[in-house]
Every structure is written in structure tokens, then in C-alpha cells.
Short mmCIF file of C-alpha atoms in Angstrom, two decimals:
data_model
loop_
_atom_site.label_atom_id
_atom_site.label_comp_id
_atom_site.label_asym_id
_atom_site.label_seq_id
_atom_site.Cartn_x
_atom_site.Cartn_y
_atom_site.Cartn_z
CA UNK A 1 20.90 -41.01 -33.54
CA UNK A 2 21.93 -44.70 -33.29
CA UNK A 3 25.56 -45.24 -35.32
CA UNK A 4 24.09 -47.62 -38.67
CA UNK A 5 21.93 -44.49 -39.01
CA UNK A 6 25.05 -42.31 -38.50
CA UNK A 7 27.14 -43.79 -41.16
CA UNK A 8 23.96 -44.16 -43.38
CA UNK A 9 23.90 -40.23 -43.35
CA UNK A 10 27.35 -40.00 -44.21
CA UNK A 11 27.47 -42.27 -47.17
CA UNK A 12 24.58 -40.65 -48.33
CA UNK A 13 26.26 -36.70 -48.10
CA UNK A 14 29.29 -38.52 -49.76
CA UNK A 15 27.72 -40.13 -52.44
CA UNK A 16 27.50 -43.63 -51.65
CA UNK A 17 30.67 -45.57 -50.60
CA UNK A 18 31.63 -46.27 -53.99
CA UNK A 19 32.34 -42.31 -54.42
CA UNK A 20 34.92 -42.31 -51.75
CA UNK A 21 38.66 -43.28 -52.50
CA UNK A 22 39.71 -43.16 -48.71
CA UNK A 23 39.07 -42.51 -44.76
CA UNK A 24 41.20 -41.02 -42.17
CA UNK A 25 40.54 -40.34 -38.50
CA UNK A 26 42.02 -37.89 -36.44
CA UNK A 27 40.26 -37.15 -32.52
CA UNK A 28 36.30 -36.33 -33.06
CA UNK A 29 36.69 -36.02 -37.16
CA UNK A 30 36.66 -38.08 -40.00
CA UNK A 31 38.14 -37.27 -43.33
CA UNK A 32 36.22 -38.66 -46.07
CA UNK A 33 38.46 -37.77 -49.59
CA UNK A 34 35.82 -37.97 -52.82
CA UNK A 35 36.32 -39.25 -56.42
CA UNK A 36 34.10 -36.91 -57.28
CA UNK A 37 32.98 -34.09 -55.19
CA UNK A 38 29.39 -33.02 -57.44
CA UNK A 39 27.93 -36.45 -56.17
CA UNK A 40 27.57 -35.02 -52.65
CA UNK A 41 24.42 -34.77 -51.45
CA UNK A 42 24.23 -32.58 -48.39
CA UNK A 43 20.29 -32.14 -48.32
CA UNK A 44 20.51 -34.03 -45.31
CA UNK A 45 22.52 -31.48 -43.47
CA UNK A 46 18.71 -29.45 -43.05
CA UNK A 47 17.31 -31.84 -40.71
CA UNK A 48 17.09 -31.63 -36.87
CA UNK A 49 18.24 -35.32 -36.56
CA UNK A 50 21.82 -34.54 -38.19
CA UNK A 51 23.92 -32.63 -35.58
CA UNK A 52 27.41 -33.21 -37.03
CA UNK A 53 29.65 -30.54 -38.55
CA UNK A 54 30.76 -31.27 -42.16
CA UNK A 55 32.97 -29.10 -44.15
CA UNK A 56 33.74 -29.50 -47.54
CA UNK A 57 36.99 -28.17 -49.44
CA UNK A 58 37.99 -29.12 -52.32
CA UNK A 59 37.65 -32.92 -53.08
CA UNK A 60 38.64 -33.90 -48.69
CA UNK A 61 34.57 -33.98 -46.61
CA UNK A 62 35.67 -33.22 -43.24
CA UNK A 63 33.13 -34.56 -40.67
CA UNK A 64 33.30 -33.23 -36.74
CA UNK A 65 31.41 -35.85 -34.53
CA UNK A 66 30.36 -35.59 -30.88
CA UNK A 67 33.20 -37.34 -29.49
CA UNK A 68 36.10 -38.72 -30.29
CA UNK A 69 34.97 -42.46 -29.23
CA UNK A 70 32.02 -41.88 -31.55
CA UNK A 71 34.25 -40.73 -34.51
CA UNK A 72 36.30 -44.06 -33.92
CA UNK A 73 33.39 -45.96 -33.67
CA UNK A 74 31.95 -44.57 -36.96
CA UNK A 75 35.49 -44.51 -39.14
CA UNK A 76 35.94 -48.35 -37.86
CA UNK A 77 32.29 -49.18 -38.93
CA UNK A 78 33.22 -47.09 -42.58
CA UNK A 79 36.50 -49.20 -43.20
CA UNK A 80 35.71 -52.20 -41.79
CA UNK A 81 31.85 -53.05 -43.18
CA UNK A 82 31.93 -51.09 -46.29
CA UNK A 83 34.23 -50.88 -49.01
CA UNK A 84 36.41 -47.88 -47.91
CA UNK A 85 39.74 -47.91 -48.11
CA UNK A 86 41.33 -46.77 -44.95
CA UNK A 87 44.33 -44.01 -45.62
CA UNK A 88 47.78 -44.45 -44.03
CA UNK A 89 49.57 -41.68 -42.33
CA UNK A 90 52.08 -42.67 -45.11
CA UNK A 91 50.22 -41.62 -48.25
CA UNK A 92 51.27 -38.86 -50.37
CA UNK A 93 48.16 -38.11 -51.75
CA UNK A 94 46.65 -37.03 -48.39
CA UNK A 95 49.27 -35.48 -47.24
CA UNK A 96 49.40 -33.17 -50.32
CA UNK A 97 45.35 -32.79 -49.45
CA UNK A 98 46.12 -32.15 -45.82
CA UNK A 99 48.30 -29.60 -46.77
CA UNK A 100 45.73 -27.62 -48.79
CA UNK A 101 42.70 -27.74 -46.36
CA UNK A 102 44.65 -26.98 -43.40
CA UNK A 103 43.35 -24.10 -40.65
CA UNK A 104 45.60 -21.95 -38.35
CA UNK A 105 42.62 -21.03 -36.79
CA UNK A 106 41.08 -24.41 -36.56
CA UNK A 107 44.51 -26.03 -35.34
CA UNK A 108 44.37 -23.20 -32.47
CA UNK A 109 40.70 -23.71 -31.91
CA UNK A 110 41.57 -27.78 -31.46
CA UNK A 111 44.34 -26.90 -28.81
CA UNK A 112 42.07 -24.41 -27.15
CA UNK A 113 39.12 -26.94 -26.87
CA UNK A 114 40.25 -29.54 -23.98
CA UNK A 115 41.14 -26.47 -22.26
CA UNK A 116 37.82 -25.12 -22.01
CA UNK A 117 36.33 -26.93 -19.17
CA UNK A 118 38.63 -25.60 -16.80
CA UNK A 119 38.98 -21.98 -18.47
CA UNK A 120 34.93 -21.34 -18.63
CA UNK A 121 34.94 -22.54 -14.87
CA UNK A 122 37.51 -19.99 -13.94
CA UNK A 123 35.50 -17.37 -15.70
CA UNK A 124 32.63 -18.07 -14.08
CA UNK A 125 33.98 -17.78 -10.86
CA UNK A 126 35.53 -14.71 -11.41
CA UNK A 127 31.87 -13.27 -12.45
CA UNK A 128 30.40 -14.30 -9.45
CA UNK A 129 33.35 -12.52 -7.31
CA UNK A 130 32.39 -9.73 -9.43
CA UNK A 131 28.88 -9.71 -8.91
CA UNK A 132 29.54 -10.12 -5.20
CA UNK A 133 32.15 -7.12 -4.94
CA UNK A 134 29.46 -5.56 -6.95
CA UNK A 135 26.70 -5.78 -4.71
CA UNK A 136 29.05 -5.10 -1.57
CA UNK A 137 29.60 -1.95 -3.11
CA UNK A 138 26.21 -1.17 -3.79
CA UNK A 139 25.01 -1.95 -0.34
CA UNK A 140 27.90 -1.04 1.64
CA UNK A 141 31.44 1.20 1.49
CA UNK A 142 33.12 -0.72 3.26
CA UNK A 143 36.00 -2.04 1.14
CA UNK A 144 37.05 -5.02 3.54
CA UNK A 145 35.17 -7.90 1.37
CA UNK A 146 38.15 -8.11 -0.61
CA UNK A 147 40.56 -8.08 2.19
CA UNK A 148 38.70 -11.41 2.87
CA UNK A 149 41.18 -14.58 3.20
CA UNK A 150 38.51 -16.72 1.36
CA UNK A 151 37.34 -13.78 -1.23
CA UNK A 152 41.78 -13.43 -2.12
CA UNK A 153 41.81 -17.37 -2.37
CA UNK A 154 39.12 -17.83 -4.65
CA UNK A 155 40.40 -15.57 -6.49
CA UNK A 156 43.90 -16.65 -6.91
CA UNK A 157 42.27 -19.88 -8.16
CA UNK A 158 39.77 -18.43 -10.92
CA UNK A 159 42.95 -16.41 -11.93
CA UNK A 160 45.51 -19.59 -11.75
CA UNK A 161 44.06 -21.42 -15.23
CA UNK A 162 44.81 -18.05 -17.41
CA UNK A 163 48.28 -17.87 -15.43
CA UNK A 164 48.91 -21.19 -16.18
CA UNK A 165 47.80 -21.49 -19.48
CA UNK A 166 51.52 -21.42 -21.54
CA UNK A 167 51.86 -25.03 -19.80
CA UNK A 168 48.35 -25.70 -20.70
CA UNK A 169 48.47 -24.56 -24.28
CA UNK A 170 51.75 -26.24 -25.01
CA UNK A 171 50.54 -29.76 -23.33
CA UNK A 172 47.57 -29.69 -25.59
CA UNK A 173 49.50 -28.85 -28.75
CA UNK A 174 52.28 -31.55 -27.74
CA UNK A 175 48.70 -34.35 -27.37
CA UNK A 176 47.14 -33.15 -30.69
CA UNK A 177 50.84 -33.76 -32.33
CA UNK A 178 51.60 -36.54 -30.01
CA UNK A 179 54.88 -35.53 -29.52
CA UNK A 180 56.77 -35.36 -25.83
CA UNK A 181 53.86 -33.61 -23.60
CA UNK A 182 56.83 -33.18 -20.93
CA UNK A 183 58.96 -31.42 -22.77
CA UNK A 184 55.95 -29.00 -24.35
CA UNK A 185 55.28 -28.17 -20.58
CA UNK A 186 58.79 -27.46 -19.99
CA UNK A 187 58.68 -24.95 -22.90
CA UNK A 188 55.91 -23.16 -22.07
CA UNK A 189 56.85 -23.39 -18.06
CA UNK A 190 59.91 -21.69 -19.09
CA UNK A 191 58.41 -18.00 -18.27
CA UNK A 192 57.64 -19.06 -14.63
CA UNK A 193 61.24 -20.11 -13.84
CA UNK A 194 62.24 -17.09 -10.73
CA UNK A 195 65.17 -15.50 -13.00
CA UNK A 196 63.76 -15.63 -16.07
CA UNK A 197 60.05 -13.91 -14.27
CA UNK A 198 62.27 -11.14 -12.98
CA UNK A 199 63.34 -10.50 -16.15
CA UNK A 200 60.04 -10.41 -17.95
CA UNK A 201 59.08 -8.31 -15.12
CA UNK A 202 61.58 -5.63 -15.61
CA UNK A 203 62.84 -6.69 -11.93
CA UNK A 204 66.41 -7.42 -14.02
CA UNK A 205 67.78 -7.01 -17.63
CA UNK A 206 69.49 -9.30 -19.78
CA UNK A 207 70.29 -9.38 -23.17
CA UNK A 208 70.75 -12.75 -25.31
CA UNK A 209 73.20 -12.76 -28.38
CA UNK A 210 73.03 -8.61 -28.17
CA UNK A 211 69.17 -8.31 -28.39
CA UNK A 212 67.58 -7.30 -25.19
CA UNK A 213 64.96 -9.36 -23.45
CA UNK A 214 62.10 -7.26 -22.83
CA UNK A 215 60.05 -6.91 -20.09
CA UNK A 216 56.47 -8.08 -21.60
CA UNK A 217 54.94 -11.74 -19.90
CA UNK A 218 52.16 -10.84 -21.94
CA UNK A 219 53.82 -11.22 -25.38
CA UNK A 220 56.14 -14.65 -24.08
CA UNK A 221 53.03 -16.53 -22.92
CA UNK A 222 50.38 -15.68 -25.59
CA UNK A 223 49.16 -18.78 -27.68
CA UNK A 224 50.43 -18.37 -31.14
CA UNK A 225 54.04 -18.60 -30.01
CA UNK A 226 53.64 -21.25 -27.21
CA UNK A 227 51.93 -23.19 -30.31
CA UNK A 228 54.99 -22.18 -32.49
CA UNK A 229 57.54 -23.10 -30.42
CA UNK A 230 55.52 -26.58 -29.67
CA UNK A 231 55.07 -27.45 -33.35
CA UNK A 232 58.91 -27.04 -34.07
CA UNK A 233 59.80 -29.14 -30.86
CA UNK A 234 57.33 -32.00 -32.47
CA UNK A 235 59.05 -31.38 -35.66
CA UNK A 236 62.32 -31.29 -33.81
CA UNK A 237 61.50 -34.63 -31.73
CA UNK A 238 60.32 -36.62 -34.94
CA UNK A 239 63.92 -36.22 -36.92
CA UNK A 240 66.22 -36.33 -34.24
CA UNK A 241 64.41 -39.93 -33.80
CA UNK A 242 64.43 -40.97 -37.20
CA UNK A 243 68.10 -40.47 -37.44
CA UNK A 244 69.84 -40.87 -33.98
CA UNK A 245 71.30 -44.05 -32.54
CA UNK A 246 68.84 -46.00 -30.62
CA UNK A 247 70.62 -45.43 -27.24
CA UNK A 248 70.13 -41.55 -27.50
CA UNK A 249 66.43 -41.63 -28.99
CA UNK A 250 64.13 -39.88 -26.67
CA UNK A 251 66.37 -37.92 -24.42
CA UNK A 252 68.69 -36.35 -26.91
CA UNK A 253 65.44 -34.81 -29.12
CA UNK A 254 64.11 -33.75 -25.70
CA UNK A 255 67.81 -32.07 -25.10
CA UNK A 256 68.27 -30.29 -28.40
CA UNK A 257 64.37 -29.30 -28.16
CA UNK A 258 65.43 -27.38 -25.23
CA UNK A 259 68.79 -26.37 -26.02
CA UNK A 260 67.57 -25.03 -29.08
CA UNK A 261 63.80 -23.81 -29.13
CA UNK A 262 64.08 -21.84 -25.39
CA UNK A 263 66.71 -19.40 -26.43
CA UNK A 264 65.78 -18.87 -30.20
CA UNK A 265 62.08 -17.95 -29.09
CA UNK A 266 63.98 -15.29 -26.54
CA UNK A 267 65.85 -14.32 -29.28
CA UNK A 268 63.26 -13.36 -31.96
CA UNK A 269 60.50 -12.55 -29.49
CA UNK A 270 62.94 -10.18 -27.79
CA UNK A 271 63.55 -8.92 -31.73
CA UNK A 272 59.47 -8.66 -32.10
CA UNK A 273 59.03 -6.87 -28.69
CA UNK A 274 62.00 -4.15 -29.38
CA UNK A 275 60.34 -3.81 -32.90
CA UNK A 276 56.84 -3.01 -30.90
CA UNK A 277 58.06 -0.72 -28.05
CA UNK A 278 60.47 1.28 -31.17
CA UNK A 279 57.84 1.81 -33.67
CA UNK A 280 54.46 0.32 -33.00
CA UNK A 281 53.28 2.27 -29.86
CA UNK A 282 54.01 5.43 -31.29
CA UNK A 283 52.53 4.63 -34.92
CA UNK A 284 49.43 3.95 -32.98
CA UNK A 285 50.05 7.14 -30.83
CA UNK A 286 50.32 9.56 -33.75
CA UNK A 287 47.37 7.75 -35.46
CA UNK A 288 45.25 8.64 -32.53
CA UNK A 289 46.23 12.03 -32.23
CA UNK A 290 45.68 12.83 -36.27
CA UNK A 291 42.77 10.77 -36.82
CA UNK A 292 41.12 9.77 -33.73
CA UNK A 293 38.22 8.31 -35.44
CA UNK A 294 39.77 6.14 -37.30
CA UNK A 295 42.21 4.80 -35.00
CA UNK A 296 39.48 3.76 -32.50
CA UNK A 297 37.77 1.96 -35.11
CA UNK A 298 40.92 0.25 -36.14
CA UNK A 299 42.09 -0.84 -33.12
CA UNK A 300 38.50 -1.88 -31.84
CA UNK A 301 38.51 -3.98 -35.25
CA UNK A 302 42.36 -5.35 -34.83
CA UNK A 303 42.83 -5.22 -30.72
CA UNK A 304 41.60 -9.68 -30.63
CA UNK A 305 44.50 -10.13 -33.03
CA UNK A 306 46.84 -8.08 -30.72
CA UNK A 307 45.46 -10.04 -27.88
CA UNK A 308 45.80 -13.18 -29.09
CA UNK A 309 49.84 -12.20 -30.74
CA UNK A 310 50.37 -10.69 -26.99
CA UNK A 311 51.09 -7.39 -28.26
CA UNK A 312 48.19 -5.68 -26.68
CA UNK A 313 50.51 -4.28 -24.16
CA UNK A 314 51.91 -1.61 -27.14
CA UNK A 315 48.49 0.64 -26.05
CA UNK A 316 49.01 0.58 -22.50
CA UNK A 317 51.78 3.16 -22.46
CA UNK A 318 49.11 5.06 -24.56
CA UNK A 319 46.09 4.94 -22.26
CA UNK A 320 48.34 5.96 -19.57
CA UNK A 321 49.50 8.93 -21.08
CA UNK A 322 46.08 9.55 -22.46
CA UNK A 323 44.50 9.48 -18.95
CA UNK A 324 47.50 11.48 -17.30
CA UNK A 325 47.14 14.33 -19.48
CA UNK A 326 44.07 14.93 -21.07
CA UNK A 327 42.18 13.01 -18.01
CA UNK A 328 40.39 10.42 -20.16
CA UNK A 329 41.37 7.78 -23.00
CA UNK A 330 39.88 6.96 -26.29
CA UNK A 331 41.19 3.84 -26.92
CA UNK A 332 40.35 1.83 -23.79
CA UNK A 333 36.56 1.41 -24.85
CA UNK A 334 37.73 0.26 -28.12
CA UNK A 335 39.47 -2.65 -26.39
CA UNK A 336 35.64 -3.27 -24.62
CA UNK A 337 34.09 -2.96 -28.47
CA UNK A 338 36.22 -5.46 -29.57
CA UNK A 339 35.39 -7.62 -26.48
CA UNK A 340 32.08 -7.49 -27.18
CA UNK A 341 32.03 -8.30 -31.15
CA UNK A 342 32.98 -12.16 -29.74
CA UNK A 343 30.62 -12.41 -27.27
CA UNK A 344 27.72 -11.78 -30.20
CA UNK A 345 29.52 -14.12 -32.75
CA UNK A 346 29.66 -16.56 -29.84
CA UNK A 347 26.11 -16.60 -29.40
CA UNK A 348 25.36 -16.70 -33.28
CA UNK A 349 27.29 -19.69 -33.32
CA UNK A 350 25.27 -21.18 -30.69
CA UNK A 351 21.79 -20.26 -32.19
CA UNK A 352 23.08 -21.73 -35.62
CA UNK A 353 24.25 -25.13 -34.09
CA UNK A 354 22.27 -27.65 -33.70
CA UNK A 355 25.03 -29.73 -32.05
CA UNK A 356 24.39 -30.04 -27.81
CA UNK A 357 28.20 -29.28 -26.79
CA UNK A 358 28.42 -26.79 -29.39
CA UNK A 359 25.74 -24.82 -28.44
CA UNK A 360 26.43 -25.06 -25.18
CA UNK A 361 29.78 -24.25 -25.11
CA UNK A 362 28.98 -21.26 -27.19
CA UNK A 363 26.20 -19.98 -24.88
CA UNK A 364 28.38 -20.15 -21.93
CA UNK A 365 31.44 -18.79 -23.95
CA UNK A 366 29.24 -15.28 -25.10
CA UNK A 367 28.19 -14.97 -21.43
CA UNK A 368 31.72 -15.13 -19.78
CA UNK A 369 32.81 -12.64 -22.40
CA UNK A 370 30.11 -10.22 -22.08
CA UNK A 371 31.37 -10.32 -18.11
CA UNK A 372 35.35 -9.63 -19.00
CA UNK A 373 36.19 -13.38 -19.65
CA UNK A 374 37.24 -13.45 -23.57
CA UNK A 375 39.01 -15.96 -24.37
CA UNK A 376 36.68 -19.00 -24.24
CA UNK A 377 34.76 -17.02 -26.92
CA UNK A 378 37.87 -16.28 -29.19
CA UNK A 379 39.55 -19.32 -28.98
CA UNK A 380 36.92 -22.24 -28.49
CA UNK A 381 34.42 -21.13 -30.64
CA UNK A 382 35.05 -18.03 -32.33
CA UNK A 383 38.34 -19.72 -33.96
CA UNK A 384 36.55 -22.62 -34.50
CA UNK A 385 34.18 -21.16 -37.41
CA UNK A 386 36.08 -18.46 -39.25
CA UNK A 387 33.11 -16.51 -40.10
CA UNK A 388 32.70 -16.20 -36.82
CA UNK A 389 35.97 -14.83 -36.15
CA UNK A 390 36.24 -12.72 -39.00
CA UNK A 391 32.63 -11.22 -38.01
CA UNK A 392 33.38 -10.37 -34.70
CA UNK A 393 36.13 -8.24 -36.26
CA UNK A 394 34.40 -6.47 -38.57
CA UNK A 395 31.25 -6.34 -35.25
CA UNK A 396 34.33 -4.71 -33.49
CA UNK A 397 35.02 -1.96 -36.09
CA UNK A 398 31.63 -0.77 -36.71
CA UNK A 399 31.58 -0.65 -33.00
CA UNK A 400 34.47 1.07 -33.11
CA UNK A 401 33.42 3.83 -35.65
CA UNK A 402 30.56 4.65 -33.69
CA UNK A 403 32.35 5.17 -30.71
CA UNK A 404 34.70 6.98 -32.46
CA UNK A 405 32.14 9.29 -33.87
CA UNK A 406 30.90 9.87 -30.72
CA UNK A 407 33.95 10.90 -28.87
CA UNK A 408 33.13 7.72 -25.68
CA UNK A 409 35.53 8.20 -23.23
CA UNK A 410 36.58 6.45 -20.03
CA UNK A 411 38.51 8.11 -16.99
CA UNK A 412 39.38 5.47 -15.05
CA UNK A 413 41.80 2.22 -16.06
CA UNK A 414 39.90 -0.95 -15.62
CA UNK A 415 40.92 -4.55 -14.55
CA UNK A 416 39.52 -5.98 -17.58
CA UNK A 417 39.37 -5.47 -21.18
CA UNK A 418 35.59 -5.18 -21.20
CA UNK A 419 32.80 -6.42 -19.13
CA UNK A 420 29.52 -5.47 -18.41
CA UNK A 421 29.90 -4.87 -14.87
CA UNK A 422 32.28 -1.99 -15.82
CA UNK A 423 29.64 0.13 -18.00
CA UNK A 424 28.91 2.46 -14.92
CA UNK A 425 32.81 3.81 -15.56
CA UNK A 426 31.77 5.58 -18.47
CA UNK A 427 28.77 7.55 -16.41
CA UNK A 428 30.08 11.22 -17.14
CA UNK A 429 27.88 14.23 -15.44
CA UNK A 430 26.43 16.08 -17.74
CA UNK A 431 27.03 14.02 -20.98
CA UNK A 432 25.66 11.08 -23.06
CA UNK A 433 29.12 9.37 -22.83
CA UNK A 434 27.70 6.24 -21.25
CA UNK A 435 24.41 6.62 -23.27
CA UNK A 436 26.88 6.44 -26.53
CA UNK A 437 29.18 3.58 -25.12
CA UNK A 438 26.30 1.60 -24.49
CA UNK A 439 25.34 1.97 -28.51
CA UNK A 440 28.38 1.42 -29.75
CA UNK A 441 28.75 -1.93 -27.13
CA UNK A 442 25.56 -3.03 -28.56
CA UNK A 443 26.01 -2.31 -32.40
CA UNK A 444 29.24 -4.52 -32.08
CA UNK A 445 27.38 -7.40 -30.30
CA UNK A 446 24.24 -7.33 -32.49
CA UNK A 447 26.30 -6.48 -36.02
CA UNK A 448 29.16 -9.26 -34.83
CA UNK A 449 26.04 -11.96 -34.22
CA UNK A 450 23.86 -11.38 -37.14
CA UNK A 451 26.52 -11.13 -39.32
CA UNK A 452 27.40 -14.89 -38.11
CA UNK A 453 23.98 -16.11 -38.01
CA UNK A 454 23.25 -14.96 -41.99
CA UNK A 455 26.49 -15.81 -43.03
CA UNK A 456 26.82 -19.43 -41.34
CA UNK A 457 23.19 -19.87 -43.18
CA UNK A 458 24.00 -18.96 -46.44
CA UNK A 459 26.74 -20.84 -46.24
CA UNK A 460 24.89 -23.95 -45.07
CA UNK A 461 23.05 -23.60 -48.97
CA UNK A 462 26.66 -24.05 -50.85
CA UNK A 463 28.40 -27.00 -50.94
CA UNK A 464 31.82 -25.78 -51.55
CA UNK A 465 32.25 -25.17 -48.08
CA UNK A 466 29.13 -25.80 -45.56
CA UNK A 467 29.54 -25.15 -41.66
CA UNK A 468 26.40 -26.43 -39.50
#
């Protein structure tokens, strides 16, 4: 679709430029705020030849283009050939807007996204190591292929993106806010400094201000607080400037963002992570031994949002203890149910789309989960449409409940939280075990996608809030 066509379409689902009080462009979207939001028109939206996202909320027509040259190209052609006001970053009246139509999970999602590149290629190679250890085994027992210098190296380097990824994450966040990328990546390199690893490693203790600094990597280098801590060092950086002398502006916001941010996020996740290890792991402990059922289904419906907080290390304690002395744990298939509820909202989304990167994206997303590689699904695209992500929950607890139901078991700890290549460690002689996990795999995949697909299509028929 040539660009005059482009922005034809989009005065027309607006109403005509005369129904639009302002513009605003931000990366790949425009922000289109209405006079009056009943003179949309968004019977265009059916049509092959339309492949942007719009979203509607409230009186602001958010509309996701290809790329973010093409969104500049098309806000530029909006303000500067037709009578649209462009909106300054000053303006109360969108900020107030802004303020109502913002998305924690979209913000993530946008943070997530340059990432993905580099993420999905990781996965990939990490399935094709595991299709190749896979078939070794099969043909051969010798164990030696992975005592191979170039099998370990390629393997280090599919692992080193998801190692890296606090610097990652908190680069992207500090570009999307454009605050000081350099100090972001100091944040979130914090973790990998030698003394501060040994004591997220349990190698050392130390305690900051009285509260002990756990031993959990997991829970310092999950998104939400790398994000956190990023947003505040923006917010940090922008009135420190405002207000300091000119001769300190610059290097003393990137100072106190450091002084201050580094040990306050020690200090309350160290508060969160005492809070877990006290209470959490053995709420969850006596849930599963009262009401087993249940607590599968729960934490097969919850365990993404534990994942993505980094407190999915409260149930390993509880797997271990399951396995040691009953010789078999309950709640480490609900961690490959909830795995599985993303990969089939992931390829929903990519059936519904009729956007080229989307769908891509999405296809190779669901794939890479389905083989152990989550988080392209969760974050990229899952994120990205909340009925997605709220789906693939509810996929994961139905999943869940059957499993539960059931009694699926698994015997053996895996590398992974779920992956197809790992279905054979449910085989059981003499039971249906793996029959039943296979069931409950698929009813959260296929209740997780068509929940997506119907829901993204009814929603596509009302205008108070339309996702292509």
C-alpha cells in the first residue's frame, strides 16, 4: 500500500481530518486524538489491503505501522498536507490522555521488541542443539557429543542473549525513554559485577541496611524490575537536569542514578526475596499437599507471572523435595502447561494478523516456545495483545486442572520449563501418565489459541477497543 493511500485510510477510520484535534508520533505509532470518537469509521479495518494495528480508547486512535520510518513518513504527511494540528510533548491535554490509555504490558512488550531478533535466534539455536543431542541419543549412547568443544561453544552463545538480557532490557527501556542508555546498562550490568555474582550465588552473604541480600539471580535480573529501576533513573536523569547548574548536568544525574537506584533495588528486592523464601514457598507447599488439584491448576495458570516477576525460583525448593521423597513432582508439568498456553496464543495471534512482521514474529515465537524457548512468545507478542496474554493464562489453568485431575507426574528435573523434546520424561511403565500429560499439554495450547483467535475477532466488530 503506497503512503497517499495510507493516510487516505486513516482519515477515513478517523473521520475525516476535520474530526481530529491533534497528532503525535512516538517510534512505529501514531496517536490520532478525536473530537468526536462516534464519527470513526473502522469498516476499513476488514480488508486484506489494511495491515496496520489500530486501537481505540477512549477519545486517543492509536495506529501501529510497519516501521518506524513509515510512521514518520505518514504523521509528517498528516501535519504537514492536511489540517492537523501536530501535539507538543508540552500539552496538558495529552498528557492527561496519555496517562489514561497507558499499557504495562504494552510498554514491556515495546522494550521486549528490538530484542527479539537476537533472542528468537538464540532460541533457535538452542532447538537445533536439542534436536541434535536428541538424535545422538537415539542413535547412539555415547554421551561425548556434548563434551564437544564446538557443541559447548555454541551453546554458550545461544545461552549468552538470555544471560545478558538485564543489560539488554535496561538499554532498550533507557532508548524508548531516551534517557542515558549508558547508565541503564550499568544498572542492569550491576548483577554481573564478580562480588556482587558471588553474592547472588550464595558463594558469600551480605546484608545492606540490616536486610539480607539473597541468593536468587533469577529474581535481580527479571524484566519488570530492570524496567523499574530504568524508568526511575529516566525520571531521576530528567530533574536532576532541569534543576542543576550547567557544569554538573549530565554526570551528576548519572552519579545520583547510581548512588541511589543500585542499592535501593538491593534493598527492597532483598525485602521481596526474604518475604518469598519466609512465606511464599511454603503457602504454595501446604496448598499442594491439601489440595493438590487445585494448586496445579493455579500455579499452571499464575507460574508466566512468576516467571516474568523472577519469583519462579519459590517452587524449586518444592519440586526438590517433592522428587526426593515421594519420587515424582506435581508441579513441574504445571510449569510445562503454562509454557504451552503462550505458544497457542502466539500462534492465534499470528493467524489473526494480517500484518507480515507480526505474523511472522508470532509464528516463529509459538514454535521456539513449544521447544523450551518462552520468552519471545510472552514478551514480544503475547504482551503485546492483552487478550493474548490473559488467554494463555486462563489456556494454562484449564491445562492445569486437567493435569491435576489426572494425577501427571514427572520423575526427573528438566533443563527447561517445558518443551516438546522433553515429553518422553513423563513415559511411566505401566500408566497413562504421558498419555494424560500429552492432553492436558494440548488442551492448554488449543484452549489458549482459540480463545485468542475468537476473542481478537469479536473484538475486531467493536469499536471501543479493536486489535487487528
Amino acid at each position: 500500500m503506497n503512503r497517499r493511500q495510507l493516510v487516505s485510510d486513516i482519515l477515513r477510520i478517523t473521520g475525516g481530518e476535520d474530526n481530529i484535534r491533534g497528532a503525535e508520533h512516538q517510534l512505529r505509532a501514531i496517536t490520532l486524538v478525536l473530537k468526536d470518537r462516534t464519527k470513526a469509521d473502522f469498516s476499513i479495518l476488514s480488508t486484506k489491503q489494511f495491515t496496520a494495528n489500530v486501537h481505540l480508547e477512549g477519545d486517543r486512535c492509536r495506529i501501529e505501522l510497519e516501521s518506524e520510518s513509515e510512521a514518520l513518513e505518514v504523521f509528517n504527511t498528516l501535519t504537514g498536507s492536511y489540517h492537523v494540528h501536530k501535539i507538543a510533548d508540552g500539552e496538558q491535554e495529552i498528557k492527561l490522555e496519555a496517562k489514561r490509555s497507558f499499557s504495562v504490558l504494552h510498554f514491556v512488550s515495546d522494550v521486549f521488541r528490538p530484542l527479539l531478533p537476537v533472542i528468537l535466534g538464540a532460541g533457535l539455536i538452542k532447538v537445533i542443539l536439542g534436536i541434535i543431542l536428541l538424535l545422538n541419543q537415539l542413535i547412539s549412547d555415547d554421551p561425548m557429543l556434548m563434551d564437544e568443544p564446538i557443541f559447548n561453544l555454541l551453546s554458550m552463545i545461544a545461552n549468552t542473549p538470555v544471560y545478558l538480557l538485564p543489560v539488554l532490557i535496561a538499554v532498550s527501556t533507557a532508548y524508548r525513554l531516551r534517557s542515558n542508555m549508558y547508565v541503564a546498562a550499568s544498572i542492569g550490568g550491576f548483577m554481573f559485577y564478580p562480588e556482587v555474582s558471588m553474592w547472588l550465588n550464595g558463594e558469600k552473604t551480605a546484608r545492606l541496611f540490616g536486610v539480607e541480600i539473597i541468593s536468587q539471580p533469577s529474581l535481580y535480573s527479571s524484566v519488570p524490575w530492570v524496567i523499574l529501576a530504568v524508568i526511575v533513573s529516566a525520571y531521576l536523569e530528567r530533574k536532576i537536569n532541569s534543576r542543576a547548574p550547567r557544569a554538573f548536568q549530565g554526570i551528576g544525574a548519572s552519579i545520583l542514578s547510581l548512588v541511589i537506584l543500585v542499592p535501593l533495588m538491593l534493598l527492597i528486592l532483598g525485602i521481596i526475596g526474604t518475604f518469598v523464601d519466609d512465606y511464599a514457598g511454603e503457602w504454595i507447599s501446604s496448598l499442594v499437599e491439601s489440595a493438590p488439584v487445585l494448586a496445579v491448576m493455579l500455579i499452571a495458570a499464575f507460574f508466566s507471572l512468576l516467571m516474568i516477576a523472577g519469583l519462579q525460583y519459590c517452587l524449586f525448593p518444592i519440586i526438590i523435595y517433592e522428587i526426593t521423597s515421594a519420587g515424582y513432582s506435581i508441579v513441574l508439568p504445571a510449569m510445562f502447561v503454562a509454557m504451552f498456553g503462550h505458544a497457542g496464543a502466539a500462534l492465534a495471534v499470528a493467524l489473526r494478523s494480517r500484518r507480515g512482521e507480526t505474523k511472522r514474529t508470532a509464528v516463529w515465537s509459538s514454535v521456539v516456545a513449544l521447544l523450551g524457548v518462552p520468552e519471545p512468545a510472552i514478551y514480544a507478542v503475547n504482551m503485546s495483545k492483552r487478550i493474548a496474554f490473559y488467554s494463555a493464562l486462563l489456556g494454562g489453568g484449564i491445562g492445569g486442572l486437567y493435569m491435576g485431575l489426572t494425577s501427571v507426574s514427572i520423575s526427573v528435573i528438566s533443563g527447561s520449563f517445558g518443551s516438546l523434546f522433553q515429553i518422553p520424561l513423563f513415559i511411566e511403565e505401566g500408566s497413562l501418565n504421558v498419555l494424560h500429560a500429552c492432553i492436558g499439554l494440548a488442551v492448554s495450547f488449543v484452549v489458549a489459541g482459540a480463545l485468542t483467535y475468537w476473542l481478537t475477532g469479536r473484538q475486531a466488530k467493536i469499536t471501543t477497543s479493536l486489535e487487528v
